[in-house]
Short mmCIF file of C-alpha atoms in Angstrom, two decimals:
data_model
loop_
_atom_site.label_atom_id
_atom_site.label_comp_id
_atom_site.label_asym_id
_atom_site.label_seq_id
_atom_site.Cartn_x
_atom_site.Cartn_y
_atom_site.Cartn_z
CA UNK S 1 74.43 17.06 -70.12
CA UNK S 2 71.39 18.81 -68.35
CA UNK S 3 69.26 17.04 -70.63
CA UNK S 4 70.98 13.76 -69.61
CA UNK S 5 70.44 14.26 -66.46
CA UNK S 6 66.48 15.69 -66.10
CA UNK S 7 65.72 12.30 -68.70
CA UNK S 8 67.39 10.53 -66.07
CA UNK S 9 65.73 11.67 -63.29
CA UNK S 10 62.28 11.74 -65.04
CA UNK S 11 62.79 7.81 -65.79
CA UNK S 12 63.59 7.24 -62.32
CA UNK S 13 60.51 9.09 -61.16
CA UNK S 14 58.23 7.16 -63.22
CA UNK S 15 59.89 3.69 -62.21
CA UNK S 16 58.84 5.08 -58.77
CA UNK S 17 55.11 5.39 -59.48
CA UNK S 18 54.96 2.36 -61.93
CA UNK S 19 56.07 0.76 -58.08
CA UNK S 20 53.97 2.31 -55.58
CA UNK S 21 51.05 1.51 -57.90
CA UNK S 22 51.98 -2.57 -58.32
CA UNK S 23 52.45 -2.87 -54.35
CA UNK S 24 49.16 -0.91 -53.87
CA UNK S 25 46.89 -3.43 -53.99
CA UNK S 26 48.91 -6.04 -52.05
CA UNK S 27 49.48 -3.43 -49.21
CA UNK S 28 45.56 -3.31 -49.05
CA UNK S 29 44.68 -6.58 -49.25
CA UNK S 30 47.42 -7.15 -46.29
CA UNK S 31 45.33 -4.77 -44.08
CA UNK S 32 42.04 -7.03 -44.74
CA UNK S 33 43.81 -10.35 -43.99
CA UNK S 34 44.76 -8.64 -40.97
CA UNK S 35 41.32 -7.34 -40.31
CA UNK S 36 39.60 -11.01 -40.19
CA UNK S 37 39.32 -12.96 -37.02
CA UNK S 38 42.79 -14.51 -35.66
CA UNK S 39 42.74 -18.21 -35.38
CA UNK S 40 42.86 -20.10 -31.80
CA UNK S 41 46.19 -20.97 -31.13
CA UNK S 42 44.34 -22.75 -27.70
CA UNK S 43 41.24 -24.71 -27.40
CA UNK S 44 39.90 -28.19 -28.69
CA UNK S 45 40.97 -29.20 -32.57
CA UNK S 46 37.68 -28.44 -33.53
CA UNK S 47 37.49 -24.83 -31.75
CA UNK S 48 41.17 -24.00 -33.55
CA UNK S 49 40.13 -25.62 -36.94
CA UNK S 50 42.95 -28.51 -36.73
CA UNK S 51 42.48 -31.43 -38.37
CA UNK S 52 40.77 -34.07 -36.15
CA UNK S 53 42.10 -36.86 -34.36
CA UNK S 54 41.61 -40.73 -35.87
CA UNK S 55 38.84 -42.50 -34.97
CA UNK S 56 36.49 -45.13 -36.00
CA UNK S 57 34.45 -42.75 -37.90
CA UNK S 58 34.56 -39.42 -39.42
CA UNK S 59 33.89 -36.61 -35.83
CA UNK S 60 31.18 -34.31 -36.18
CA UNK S 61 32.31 -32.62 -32.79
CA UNK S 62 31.97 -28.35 -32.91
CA UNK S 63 29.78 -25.78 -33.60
CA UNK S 64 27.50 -25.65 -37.02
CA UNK S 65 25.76 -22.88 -38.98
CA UNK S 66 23.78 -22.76 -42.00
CA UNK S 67 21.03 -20.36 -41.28
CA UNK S 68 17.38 -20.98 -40.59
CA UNK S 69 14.99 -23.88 -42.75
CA UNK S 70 12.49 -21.21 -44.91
CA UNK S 71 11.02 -23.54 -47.16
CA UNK S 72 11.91 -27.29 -47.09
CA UNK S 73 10.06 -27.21 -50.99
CA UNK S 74 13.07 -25.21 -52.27
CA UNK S 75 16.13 -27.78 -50.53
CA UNK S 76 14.85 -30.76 -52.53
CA UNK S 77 17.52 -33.15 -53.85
CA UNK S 78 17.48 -33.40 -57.31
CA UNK S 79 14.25 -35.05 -58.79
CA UNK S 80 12.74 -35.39 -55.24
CA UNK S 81 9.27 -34.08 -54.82
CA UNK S 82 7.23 -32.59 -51.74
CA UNK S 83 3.37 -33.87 -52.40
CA UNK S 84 1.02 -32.53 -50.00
CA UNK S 85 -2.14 -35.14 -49.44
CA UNK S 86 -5.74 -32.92 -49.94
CA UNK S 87 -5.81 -32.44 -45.95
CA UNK S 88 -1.81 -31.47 -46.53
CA UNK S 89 -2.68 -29.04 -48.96
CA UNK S 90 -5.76 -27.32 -47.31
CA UNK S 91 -4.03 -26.99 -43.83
CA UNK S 92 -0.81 -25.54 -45.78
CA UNK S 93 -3.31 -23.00 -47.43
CA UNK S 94 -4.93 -21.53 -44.54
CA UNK S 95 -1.80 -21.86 -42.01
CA UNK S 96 -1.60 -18.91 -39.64
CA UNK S 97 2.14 -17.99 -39.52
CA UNK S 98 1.40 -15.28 -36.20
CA UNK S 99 1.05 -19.41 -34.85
CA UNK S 100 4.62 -20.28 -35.92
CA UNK S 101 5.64 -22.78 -32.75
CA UNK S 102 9.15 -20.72 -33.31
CA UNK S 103 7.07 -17.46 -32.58
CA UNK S 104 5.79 -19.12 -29.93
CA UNK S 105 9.18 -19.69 -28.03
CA UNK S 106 8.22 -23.59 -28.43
CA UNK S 107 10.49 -26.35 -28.92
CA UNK S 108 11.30 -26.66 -32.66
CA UNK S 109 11.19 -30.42 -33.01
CA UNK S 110 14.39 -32.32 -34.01
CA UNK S 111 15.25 -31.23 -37.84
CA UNK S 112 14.38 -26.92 -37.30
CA UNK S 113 16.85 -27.04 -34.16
CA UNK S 114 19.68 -27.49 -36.31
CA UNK S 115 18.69 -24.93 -38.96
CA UNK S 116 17.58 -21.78 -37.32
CA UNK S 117 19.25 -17.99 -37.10
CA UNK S 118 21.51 -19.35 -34.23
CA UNK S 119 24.25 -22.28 -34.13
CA UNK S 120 24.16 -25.52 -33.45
CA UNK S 121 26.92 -27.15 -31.26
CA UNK S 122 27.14 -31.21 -31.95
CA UNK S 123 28.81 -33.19 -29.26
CA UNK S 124 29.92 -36.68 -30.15
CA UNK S 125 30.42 -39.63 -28.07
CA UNK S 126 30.62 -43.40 -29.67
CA UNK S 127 27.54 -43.98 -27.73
CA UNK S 128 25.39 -41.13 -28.33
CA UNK S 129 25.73 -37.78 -30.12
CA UNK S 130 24.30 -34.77 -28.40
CA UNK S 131 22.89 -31.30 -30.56
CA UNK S 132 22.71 -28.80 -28.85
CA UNK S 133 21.27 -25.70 -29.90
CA UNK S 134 21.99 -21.70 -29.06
CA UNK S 135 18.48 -20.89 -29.15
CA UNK S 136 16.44 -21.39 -25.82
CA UNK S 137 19.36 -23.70 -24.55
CA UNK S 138 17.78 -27.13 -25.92
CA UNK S 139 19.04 -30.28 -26.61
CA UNK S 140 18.54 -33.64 -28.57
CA UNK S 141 19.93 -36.89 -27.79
CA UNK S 142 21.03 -39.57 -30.84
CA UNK S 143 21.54 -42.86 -29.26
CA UNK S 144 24.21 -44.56 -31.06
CA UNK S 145 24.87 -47.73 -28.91
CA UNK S 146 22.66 -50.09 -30.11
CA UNK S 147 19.61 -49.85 -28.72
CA UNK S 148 16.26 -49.92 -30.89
CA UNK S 149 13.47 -47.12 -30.58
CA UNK S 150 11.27 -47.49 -27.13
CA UNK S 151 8.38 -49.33 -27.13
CA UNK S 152 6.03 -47.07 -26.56
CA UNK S 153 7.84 -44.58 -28.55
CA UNK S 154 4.61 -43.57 -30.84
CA UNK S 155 2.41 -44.02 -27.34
CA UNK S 156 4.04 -41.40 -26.26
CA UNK S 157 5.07 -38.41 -28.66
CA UNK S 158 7.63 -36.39 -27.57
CA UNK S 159 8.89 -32.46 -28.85
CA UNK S 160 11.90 -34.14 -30.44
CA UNK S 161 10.71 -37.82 -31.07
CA UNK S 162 13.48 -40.47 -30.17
CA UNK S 163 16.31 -40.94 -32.45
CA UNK S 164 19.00 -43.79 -33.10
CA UNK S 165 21.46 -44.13 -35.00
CA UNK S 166 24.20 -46.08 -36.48
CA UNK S 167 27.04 -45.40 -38.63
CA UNK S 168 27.17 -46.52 -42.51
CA UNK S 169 30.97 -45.37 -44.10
CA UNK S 170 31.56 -42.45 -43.21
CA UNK S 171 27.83 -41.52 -42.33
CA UNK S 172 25.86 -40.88 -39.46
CA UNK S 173 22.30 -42.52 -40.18
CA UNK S 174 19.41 -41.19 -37.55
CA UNK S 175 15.70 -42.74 -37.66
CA UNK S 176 13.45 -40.78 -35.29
CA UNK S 177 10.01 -41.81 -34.90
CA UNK S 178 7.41 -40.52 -32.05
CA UNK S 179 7.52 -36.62 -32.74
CA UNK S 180 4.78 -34.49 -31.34
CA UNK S 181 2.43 -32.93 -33.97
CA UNK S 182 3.09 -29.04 -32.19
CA UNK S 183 6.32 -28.47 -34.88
CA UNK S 184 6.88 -27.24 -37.75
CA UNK S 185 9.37 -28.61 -40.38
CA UNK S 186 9.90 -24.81 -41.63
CA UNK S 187 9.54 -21.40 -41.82
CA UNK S 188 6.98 -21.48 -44.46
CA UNK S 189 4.18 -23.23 -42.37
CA UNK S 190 4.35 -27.15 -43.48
CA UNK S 191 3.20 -29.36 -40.97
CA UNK S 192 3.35 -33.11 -39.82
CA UNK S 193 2.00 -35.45 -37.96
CA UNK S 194 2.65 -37.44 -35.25
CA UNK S 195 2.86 -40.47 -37.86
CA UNK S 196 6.05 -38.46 -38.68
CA UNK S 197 8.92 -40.83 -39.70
CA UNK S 198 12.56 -39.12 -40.11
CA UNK S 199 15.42 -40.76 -41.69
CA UNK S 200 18.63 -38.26 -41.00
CA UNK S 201 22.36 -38.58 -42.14
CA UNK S 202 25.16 -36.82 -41.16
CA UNK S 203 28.13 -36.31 -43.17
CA UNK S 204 31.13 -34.17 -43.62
CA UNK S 205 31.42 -33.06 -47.08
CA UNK S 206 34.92 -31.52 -46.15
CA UNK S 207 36.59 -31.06 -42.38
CA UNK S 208 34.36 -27.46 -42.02
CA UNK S 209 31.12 -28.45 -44.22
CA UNK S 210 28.47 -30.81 -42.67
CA UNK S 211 25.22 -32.08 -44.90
CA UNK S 212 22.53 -32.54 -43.48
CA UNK S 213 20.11 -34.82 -45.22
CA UNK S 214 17.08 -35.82 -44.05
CA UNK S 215 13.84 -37.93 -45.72
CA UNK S 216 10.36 -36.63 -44.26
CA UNK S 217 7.92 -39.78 -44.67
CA UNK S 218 4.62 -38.64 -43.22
CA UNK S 219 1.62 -40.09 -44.66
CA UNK S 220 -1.01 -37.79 -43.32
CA UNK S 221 0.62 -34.74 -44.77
CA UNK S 222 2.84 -36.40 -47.12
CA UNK S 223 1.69 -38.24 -50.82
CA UNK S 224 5.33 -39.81 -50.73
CA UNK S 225 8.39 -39.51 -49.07
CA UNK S 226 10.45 -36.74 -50.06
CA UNK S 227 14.17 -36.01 -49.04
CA UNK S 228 16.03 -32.25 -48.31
CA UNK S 229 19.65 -31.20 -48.04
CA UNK S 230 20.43 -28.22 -45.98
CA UNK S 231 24.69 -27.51 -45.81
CA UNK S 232 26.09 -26.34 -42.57
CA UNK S 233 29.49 -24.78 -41.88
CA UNK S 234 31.92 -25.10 -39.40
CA UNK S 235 31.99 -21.91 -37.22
CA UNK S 236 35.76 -21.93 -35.87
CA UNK S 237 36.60 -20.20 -32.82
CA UNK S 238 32.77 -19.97 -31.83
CA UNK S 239 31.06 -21.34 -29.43
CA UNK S 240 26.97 -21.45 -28.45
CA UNK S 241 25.95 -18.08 -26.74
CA UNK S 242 23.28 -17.72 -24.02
CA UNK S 243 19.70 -16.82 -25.07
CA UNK S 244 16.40 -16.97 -23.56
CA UNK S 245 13.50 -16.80 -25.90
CA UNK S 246 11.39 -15.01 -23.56
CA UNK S 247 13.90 -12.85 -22.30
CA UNK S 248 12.62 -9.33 -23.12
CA UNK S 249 10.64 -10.74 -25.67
CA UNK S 250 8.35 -7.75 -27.18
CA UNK S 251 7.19 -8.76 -30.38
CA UNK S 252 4.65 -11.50 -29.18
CA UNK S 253 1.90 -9.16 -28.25
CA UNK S 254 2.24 -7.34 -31.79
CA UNK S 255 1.77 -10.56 -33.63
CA UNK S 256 -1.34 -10.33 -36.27
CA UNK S 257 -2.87 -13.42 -38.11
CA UNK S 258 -0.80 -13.84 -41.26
CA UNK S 259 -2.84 -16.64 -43.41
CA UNK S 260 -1.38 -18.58 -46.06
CA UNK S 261 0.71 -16.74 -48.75
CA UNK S 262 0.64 -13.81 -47.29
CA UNK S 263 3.07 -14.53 -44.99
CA UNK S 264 5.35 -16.73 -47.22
#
């Protein structure tokens, strides 16, 4: 009977662990759900991550991340090809990143602004889309009501060129023409010119992914035209910070001429 009974309880003991063991890992993983960032239960559809409201065309409406544009070379579409022209190539060679217009707290011309270390916000409109960008508080218009490109557009070169656009499906098509020649189109020192000629689209891959395609036809830099794809994400719940490049800026002073590969 005793032996009965301590089998008994030794079963029920073990039934007990064989339990505590299987909810373990459920109970855990319940505490890092709990641990991530609530949803908005108030705010815009695109600030609580609802689905949008129908329209015409798709809404690219909210705030965007994909982290900054290192090397344009290395976001390629399949079989595209970044040729740089002899003058291309030798600038490229001896490029001083300490002069990165970034570094500089300058405008970063209308393709870098959306892929830097700090969001993008898009606001759209059916007759013009506006980007705006966290860092240094600046803005790009896209003009999406019909109007062509100004006609002294190339006359007169501006930081972030002037863009139209019109909508094809379900995508957002931007030429820009009459950029500056004071940006550059990455991290890792390739320049343009003012002959610059930017063919942008816009599309959602899903509700919370945005591509962002864009064709770079420059012939003074440029063998061919060549076309990138950098993926942004939809950053619910967030919204564009304040920030002041110069603000407390100390690293300026400390920066040393960095040629070529070295700083790449």
């Amino acid at each position: 009977m005793k032996k009965c009974s301590l089998h008994l309880i030794v079963t029920a003991m073990t039934v007990f662990a064989l339990l505590v063991l299987m909810t373990a890992p459920a109970t855990a993983q319940g505490r890092g759900a709990q641990s991530r960032k609530p949803k908005p239960t108030v705010g815009a559809w695109w600030y609580k991550g609802d689905p949008q409201p129908p329209g015409p065309h798709p809404d690219l409406t909210g705030v965007w991340f994909g982290g900054p544009m290192n090397d344009i070379g290395r976001d390629l579409l399949p079989g595209q090809q970044l040729v740089l022209t002899l003058y291309g190539a030798e600038r490229y060679k001896k490029i001083d990143h300490a002069k990165d217009p970034n570094a500089q707290c300058l405008p970063p011309g209308p393709t870098r602004m959306v892929a830097r270390a700090h969001p993008t916000m898009i606001v759209q409109r059916p007759d013009v889309v506006a980007v705006l960008s966290e860092s240094e508080h600046i803005f790009r218009l896209i003009y999406t009501d019909g109007r062509s490109h100004p006609s002294d557009a190339t006359d007169n070169p501006a930081w972030f060129g002037y863009s139209v656009g019109k909508w094809e499906g379900d995508t957002l098509v931007v030429d820009t023409v009459g950029i500056n020649d004071r940006t550059w189109l990455d991290g890792a020192g390739h320049e343009h010119s003012d002959k610059l000629h930017m063919t942008e689209r816009f599309r959602l891959g899903d509700p919370d992914t945005l591509e962002f395609i864009v064709t770079y036809d420059d012939p003074v830099y440029f063998v061919k035209p060549f076309t990138s794809k950098k993926v942004l994400r939809r950053q619910i719940g967030d919204y564009i910070l304040d920030h002041a490049c110069l603000e407390n800026e100390k690293d300026l002073i400390k920066l040393r001429p960095t040629i070529g590969d070295e700083g790449r």
